[in-house]
Amino acid sequence: MLRKILIATLGAAGLLAAAPAQPVQAAGAGHIEHVNWSFEGVFGTFDQDQLHRGWQIWTGYCAMCHSLDYFAFRNLEQIGFSEEEVKEIAAEYTITDGPDDTGEMFDREGIPADYWPSPYANDEEATYINGALPPDLSVITKGRAGGPDYVYSYLLGFDDEPPEDQTVPAGSYWNSAAHMSVKMPPQIFEEMVIYEDGTKETPEQHAKDITAFLHWVAEPHLDERKGTGIVTMLFLLVLTALLYALKKQIWSRVEH
Amino acid sequence: MSAMMDNKIVKWVDSRLPIFSLMDEHGIEYPTPKNLNYWWNFGSLAAFVLIVMVATGIFLAMHYVPHGDMAFASIERLMREVDYGWLLRYAHANGASMFFLVVYIHIFRGLYYGSYAKPRELLWIIGVVIMLAMMATAFMGYVLPWGQMSFWAAKVITSMFSAVPIFGEDLVVWIWGGFSVGSPTLTRFFSLHYLLPFLILALVFLHVWALHTTKSNNPLGIDIKGPQDTIPFHPYYTIKDLYGIGVLMMLFMGFVFFAPNYLGHPDNYVPANPMVTPPHIVPEWYFLPFYTVLRAIDNKLLGVIAMFASVLILIAVPWLDRSKVRSLSFRPIMKIFFWLFVLDTLILGYIGAMPAEGIWIPLGQASTAYYFLHFLVILPLVSMYEKPRPLPESISNPVVKDTQDQAAATEAK
Ligand code: HEM
């Protein structure tokens, strides 16, 4: 009996260890490609260089249309930017603040404590200009079945022809990951940014890098979580083994 | 009596408020059958998870804002900005799943060993009430993050009450606090979600009180005959329960640290939007079997009645089972039907996750029918006509003449 329970538990733990951290669920008929992410699995962590590359793409492209409401400039310190650098970066952006003592709103330079400024005044404006609302991307990799794989596939999913039974309206683009016509124009192309670390500027690399960056924004504590998790599991393993030994010892007094 | 009771301070308090006698009698000396197997760990595991839920919940509530415009953001802020906020949130969310897992096993244990049978009927019924309270709590808790699934689950489940004849529509408006699910609904759900766990704590107290009055059942399903059949709760079952907690924690923390969103639905990371209906609205895994029952009947009112009946029917089990023998270890035919029933609930759960179309509709109906057939026909009939195997003499002397001879005979072959 006991052995069975132990085996079942270890089995369950093993399954968990083998399972990818993000469930890859079938998302309708869409085509989703699996990528080997650095942050996958029990020991996976973010690759800081990759996050920096993704940040380049974010500021250069996606930020034109998408908001990133839960991201503050100071968060950049977590991925290796210095306090000074973060100050400089924040200062490049204009933040609308106020009202001041006279009741007027005013513009000022950004500071590290500011959250990422949205490109549009409100959802209505964003929708009007783009034909559809570009969703906030702060938790996008957790908010789609398939997770980061989906976002990656979505970004590269503009090459296929739509199936025969689908018509693509003017101003829309067929996306094979979403498996429908979408209002976002294709965004990823070769050498869209120049990487300083020598990484090849292929479309696939760009899509991976921006997706990894977005996953970091969605799950900023991932590295810390897994680190704490490993220590916790080791602790529990030892504790449980000791409790088991104690249980054996105490029960040896009972006849059965 | 344990040594603790000789202490002067203990004596002083105890003669004025016998709290130490109570602890001694119920936590230390309490005579427990010596043959309990690991399935008896699940009651204490449930109590453990309940405490974890209350503890994490209280801290979450310090950061949560129960308003339609702020709920989603307040949880994102909690996970990002509050020290170990992500841990609190993931522990609470996965804790709900652990709670149901543990309690479902606890209930199946009761069904297998006949723990519901006389004299433990009230203990069992209190358990069913606990389960109902847990379901209400979990449902309202799921609404709080105010994601797409939260919103639409709230909409689907509260709309069920419109099936009530005559004043159904008014009832739903009353529950919503408006003409649709909105901020007032969220705020009242938060209030109730905070209240109900304390009601569950009170029910657990009654549950354990009833348990200690009738004493634990055991794998043989026979009564305690005397002191030779029991051992004191402490240290034997305290250490065994602690070991069980260690094992459960490994599973629990495995989810929390390495797959925290595995059991959740991605749509709940999309803020609630009344204008966009998600393509599939699916409840959490622990509601899936009941969801299949709800959808099996093509009539709203009857579907709702069937769903509630599928839980409430458990209350009647002590009387539907006509057998004098409790444990299925001695009821070979009923044992087979028990495992078929377990299989049926798993199938119900699987179908609950599928869209209500094609083959899933008749399969859902068939497995729903079997669910009720099990309780209303199989259980009474089999228990009336099945001839149980002979029972052992006592817990401390678990030999049966017949079976021993049988064992010897098979060995000789
Ligand atoms: C918050 C949820 C619950 C808690 C904390 C809880 C706690 C406990 C504890 C500590 C025990 C003694 C240990 C054991 O026998 O496993 C117990 C026994 C029992 N519980 Fe529960 N329980 C819960 C829910 C339920 C439910 C939902 C049911 C049935 C519908 C139920 C039915 C029983 C029965 C029949 C026993 C006696 C078992 C026996 O002696 O064979 N419980 N419970």
CSV table of C-alpha atoms in Angstrom, one decimal, chain B residues 145-374:
chain,number,residue,atom,x,y,z
B,145,PRO,CA,-9.9,37.8,-10.7
B,146,TRP,CA,-12.5,39.2,-13.2
B,147,GLY,CA,-11.0,37.6,-16.2
B,148,GLN,CA,-13.0,36.4,-19.2
B,149,MET,CA,-13.7,33.0,-17.7
B,150,SER,CA,-14.6,34.6,-14.3
B,151,PHE,CA,-17.2,36.8,-15.9
B,152,TRP,CA,-18.7,34.2,-18.2
B,153,ALA,CA,-18.8,31.5,-15.5
B,154,ALA,CA,-20.6,33.9,-13.3
B,155,LYS,CA,-23.0,34.7,-16.1
B,156,VAL,CA,-23.7,31.1,-16.9
B,157,ILE,CA,-24.1,29.8,-13.4
B,158,THR,CA,-26.2,32.7,-12.1
B,159,SER,CA,-28.4,32.5,-15.1
B,160,MET,CA,-29.3,29.0,-14.1
B,161,PHE,CA,-31.5,30.5,-11.4
B,162,SER,CA,-33.7,32.0,-14.1
B,163,ALA,CA,-35.0,28.5,-14.6
B,164,VAL,CA,-36.9,28.8,-11.3
B,165,PRO,CA,-40.6,29.1,-12.2
B,166,ILE,CA,-42.5,32.4,-11.9
B,167,PHE,CA,-39.9,34.6,-10.1
B,168,GLY,CA,-36.7,33.2,-11.7
B,169,GLU,CA,-36.0,36.3,-13.7
B,170,ASP,CA,-36.4,38.6,-10.7
B,171,LEU,CA,-34.3,36.2,-8.6
B,172,VAL,CA,-31.4,36.5,-11.1
B,173,VAL,CA,-31.6,40.3,-11.1
B,174,TRP,CA,-31.5,40.2,-7.3
B,175,ILE,CA,-28.4,38.0,-7.3
B,176,TRP,CA,-26.7,40.2,-9.8
B,177,GLY,CA,-27.6,43.4,-8.1
B,178,GLY,CA,-28.3,44.9,-11.5
B,179,PHE,CA,-29.5,43.9,-14.9
B,180,SER,CA,-26.4,42.0,-15.8
B,181,VAL,CA,-23.3,40.6,-14.1
B,182,GLY,CA,-21.3,43.6,-13.1
B,183,SER,CA,-19.4,45.3,-10.3
B,184,PRO,CA,-22.2,44.8,-7.7
B,185,THR,CA,-22.1,41.1,-8.4
B,186,LEU,CA,-18.4,41.0,-8.0
B,187,THR,CA,-18.5,42.9,-4.7
B,188,ARG,CA,-21.1,40.6,-3.1
B,189,PHE,CA,-19.3,37.5,-4.3
B,190,PHE,CA,-16.2,38.8,-2.6
B,191,SER,CA,-18.1,39.3,0.6
B,192,LEU,CA,-19.5,35.8,0.5
B,193,HIS,CA,-16.2,34.2,-0.6
B,194,TYR,CA,-14.7,35.6,2.6
B,195,LEU,CA,-17.6,34.4,4.7
B,196,LEU,CA,-18.1,30.9,3.5
B,197,PRO,CA,-14.8,29.4,4.5
B,198,PHE,CA,-15.5,30.3,8.1
B,199,LEU,CA,-18.9,28.5,7.7
B,200,ILE,CA,-16.9,25.5,6.4
B,201,LEU,CA,-14.6,25.7,9.4
B,202,ALA,CA,-17.7,25.5,11.7
B,203,LEU,CA,-19.1,22.6,9.7
B,204,VAL,CA,-15.7,20.8,10.0
B,205,PHE,CA,-15.9,21.3,13.7
B,206,LEU,CA,-19.4,19.6,13.7
B,207,HIS,CA,-18.0,16.9,11.3
B,208,VAL,CA,-15.2,16.0,13.7
B,209,TRP,CA,-17.5,16.2,16.7
B,210,ALA,CA,-19.8,13.7,15.0
B,211,LEU,CA,-16.7,11.6,14.1
B,212,HIS,CA,-15.5,11.5,17.7
B,213,THR,CA,-19.0,10.5,18.9
B,214,THR,CA,-19.3,7.5,16.5
B,215,LYS,CA,-15.6,6.9,16.2
B,216,SER,CA,-13.8,6.2,13.0
B,217,ASN,CA,-14.8,3.4,10.7
B,218,ASN,CA,-11.9,1.3,9.4
B,219,PRO,CA,-11.0,-0.8,6.3
B,220,LEU,CA,-12.8,-3.9,7.7
B,221,GLY,CA,-15.9,-1.9,8.3
B,222,ILE,CA,-16.5,-3.7,11.6
B,223,ASP,CA,-17.1,-2.1,15.0
B,224,ILE,CA,-14.4,-1.5,17.6
B,225,LYS,CA,-14.8,-4.4,20.1
B,226,GLY,CA,-12.5,-3.2,22.8
B,227,PRO,CA,-9.3,-1.4,23.7
B,228,GLN,CA,-7.2,-4.1,22.0
B,229,ASP,CA,-8.6,-2.8,18.7
B,230,THR,CA,-7.5,0.8,19.1
B,231,ILE,CA,-4.4,2.9,19.6
B,232,PRO,CA,-4.2,6.5,20.9
B,233,PHE,CA,-4.4,9.2,18.2
B,234,HIS,CA,-1.1,10.7,19.3
B,235,PRO,CA,1.6,9.7,18.4
B,236,TYR,CA,0.4,7.1,15.9
B,237,TYR,CA,-2.0,9.1,13.7
B,238,THR,CA,-0.4,12.5,14.3
B,239,ILE,CA,2.8,11.2,12.7
B,240,LYS,CA,1.0,9.4,10.0
B,241,ASP,CA,-1.0,12.5,9.2
B,242,LEU,CA,2.1,14.6,9.1
B,243,TYR,CA,3.8,12.2,6.7
B,244,GLY,CA,0.7,12.5,4.5
B,245,ILE,CA,0.9,16.3,4.6
B,246,GLY,CA,4.5,16.0,3.4
B,247,VAL,CA,3.5,13.9,0.4
B,248,LEU,CA,0.6,16.2,-0.5
B,249,MET,CA,2.8,19.3,-0.2
B,250,MET,CA,5.2,17.9,-2.8
B,251,LEU,CA,2.4,17.6,-5.3
B,252,PHE,CA,0.9,20.9,-4.3
B,253,MET,CA,4.2,22.8,-4.4
B,254,GLY,CA,5.0,21.1,-7.6
B,255,PHE,CA,2.1,22.8,-9.2
B,256,VAL,CA,2.7,26.1,-7.5
B,257,PHE,CA,6.3,26.5,-8.4
B,258,PHE,CA,6.6,24.6,-11.7
B,259,ALA,CA,3.2,24.7,-13.4
B,260,PRO,CA,1.2,27.4,-11.6
B,261,ASN,CA,-1.2,28.0,-14.5
B,262,TYR,CA,-1.5,24.4,-15.7
B,263,LEU,CA,-4.9,23.8,-14.0
B,264,GLY,CA,-6.2,27.3,-14.9
B,265,HIS,CA,-7.7,28.6,-18.2
B,266,PRO,CA,-5.7,31.1,-20.4
B,267,ASP,CA,-8.9,33.1,-20.9
B,268,ASN,CA,-8.7,34.2,-17.3
B,269,TYR,CA,-5.7,36.3,-18.1
B,270,VAL,CA,-7.9,38.3,-20.5
B,271,PRO,CA,-9.8,41.0,-18.6
B,272,ALA,CA,-13.5,40.5,-18.4
B,273,ASN,CA,-15.4,41.8,-21.4
B,274,PRO,CA,-19.2,41.6,-21.5
B,275,MET,CA,-19.1,42.2,-25.3
B,276,VAL,CA,-17.0,39.2,-26.2
B,277,THR,CA,-18.2,35.6,-25.4
B,278,PRO,CA,-15.3,33.1,-25.3
B,279,PRO,CA,-15.8,30.2,-27.8
B,280,HIS,CA,-15.9,27.5,-25.0
B,281,ILE,CA,-17.0,28.4,-21.5
B,282,VAL,CA,-15.5,25.6,-19.3
B,283,PRO,CA,-15.5,25.4,-15.6
B,284,GLU,CA,-12.6,24.4,-13.4
B,285,TRP,CA,-11.8,20.7,-13.6
B,286,TYR,CA,-13.5,19.9,-10.3
B,287,PHE,CA,-16.9,21.0,-11.6
B,288,LEU,CA,-16.7,19.2,-14.9
B,289,PRO,CA,-18.7,16.1,-13.9
B,290,PHE,CA,-21.5,18.3,-12.6
B,291,TYR,CA,-21.3,20.5,-15.7
B,292,THR,CA,-22.0,17.4,-17.9
B,293,VAL,CA,-25.0,16.5,-15.8
B,294,LEU,CA,-26.3,20.1,-16.2
B,295,ARG,CA,-25.9,19.9,-20.0
B,296,ALA,CA,-27.2,16.4,-20.4
B,297,ILE,CA,-30.8,17.4,-20.2
B,298,ASP,CA,-32.1,19.7,-22.9
B,299,ASN,CA,-34.3,21.7,-20.5
B,300,LYS,CA,-32.8,24.4,-18.4
B,301,LEU,CA,-34.9,23.7,-15.3
B,302,LEU,CA,-34.5,20.0,-15.4
B,303,GLY,CA,-30.8,20.3,-16.1
B,304,VAL,CA,-30.4,22.5,-13.0
B,305,ILE,CA,-32.4,20.1,-10.9
B,306,ALA,CA,-30.4,17.1,-12.1
B,307,MET,CA,-27.2,18.9,-11.3
B,308,PHE,CA,-28.2,19.7,-7.8
B,309,ALA,CA,-29.6,16.2,-7.4
B,310,SER,CA,-26.3,14.7,-8.4
B,311,VAL,CA,-24.8,16.1,-5.3
B,312,LEU,CA,-27.8,15.9,-2.9
B,313,ILE,CA,-28.3,12.2,-3.7
B,314,LEU,CA,-25.3,11.5,-1.6
B,315,ILE,CA,-27.3,12.4,1.4
B,316,ALA,CA,-29.6,9.4,0.8
B,317,VAL,CA,-26.7,6.9,0.4
B,318,PRO,CA,-26.9,5.6,4.0
B,319,TRP,CA,-30.5,4.5,3.3
B,320,LEU,CA,-30.0,3.4,-0.3
B,321,ASP,CA,-27.4,0.9,0.8
B,322,ARG,CA,-29.3,-1.9,2.4
B,323,SER,CA,-26.3,-4.1,3.3
B,324,LYS,CA,-25.4,-5.0,6.9
B,325,VAL,CA,-21.8,-5.1,5.8
B,326,ARG,CA,-20.0,-1.8,5.5
B,327,SER,CA,-16.7,-2.4,3.8
B,328,LEU,CA,-16.7,-3.4,0.1
B,329,SER,CA,-13.7,-5.6,0.8
B,330,PHE,CA,-16.3,-8.2,1.7
B,331,ARG,CA,-18.8,-7.3,-1.0
B,332,PRO,CA,-17.3,-8.6,-4.3
B,333,ILE,CA,-20.2,-7.6,-6.5
B,334,MET,CA,-20.7,-4.1,-5.1
B,335,LYS,CA,-17.0,-3.6,-5.3
B,336,ILE,CA,-17.1,-4.0,-9.1
B,337,PHE,CA,-20.0,-1.5,-9.3
B,338,PHE,CA,-18.0,0.9,-7.1
B,339,TRP,CA,-15.1,0.9,-9.6
B,340,LEU,CA,-17.6,1.3,-12.5
B,341,PHE,CA,-19.0,4.3,-10.7
B,342,VAL,CA,-15.6,5.8,-10.3
B,343,LEU,CA,-15.0,5.3,-14.0
B,344,ASP,CA,-18.4,6.9,-14.7
B,345,THR,CA,-17.5,10.0,-12.8
B,346,LEU,CA,-14.2,10.3,-14.6
B,347,ILE,CA,-16.0,10.0,-17.9
B,348,LEU,CA,-18.5,12.6,-16.8
B,349,GLY,CA,-15.5,14.9,-16.0
B,350,TYR,CA,-13.9,14.2,-19.4
B,351,ILE,CA,-17.1,15.0,-21.3
B,352,GLY,CA,-17.5,18.2,-19.3
B,353,ALA,CA,-14.4,19.6,-20.9
B,354,MET,CA,-15.7,18.8,-24.4
B,355,PRO,CA,-18.0,21.1,-26.5
B,356,ALA,CA,-21.7,20.1,-26.3
B,357,GLU,CA,-21.9,18.7,-29.8
B,358,GLY,CA,-21.8,15.5,-31.8
B,359,ILE,CA,-21.0,12.3,-30.0
B,360,TRP,CA,-20.4,14.1,-26.7
B,361,ILE,CA,-24.1,14.8,-26.2
B,362,PRO,CA,-25.4,11.2,-26.1
B,363,LEU,CA,-22.3,10.1,-24.2
B,364,GLY,CA,-22.9,12.7,-21.6
B,365,GLN,CA,-26.5,11.6,-21.3
B,366,ALA,CA,-25.6,8.0,-21.0
B,367,SER,CA,-23.0,8.6,-18.3
B,368,THR,CA,-25.4,10.9,-16.5
B,369,ALA,CA,-28.1,8.2,-16.6
B,370,TYR,CA,-25.6,5.7,-15.2
B,371,TYR,CA,-24.6,8.0,-12.4
B,372,PHE,CA,-28.2,8.1,-11.1
B,373,LEU,CA,-28.8,4.4,-12.0
B,374,HIS,CA,-25.9,3.6,-9.7
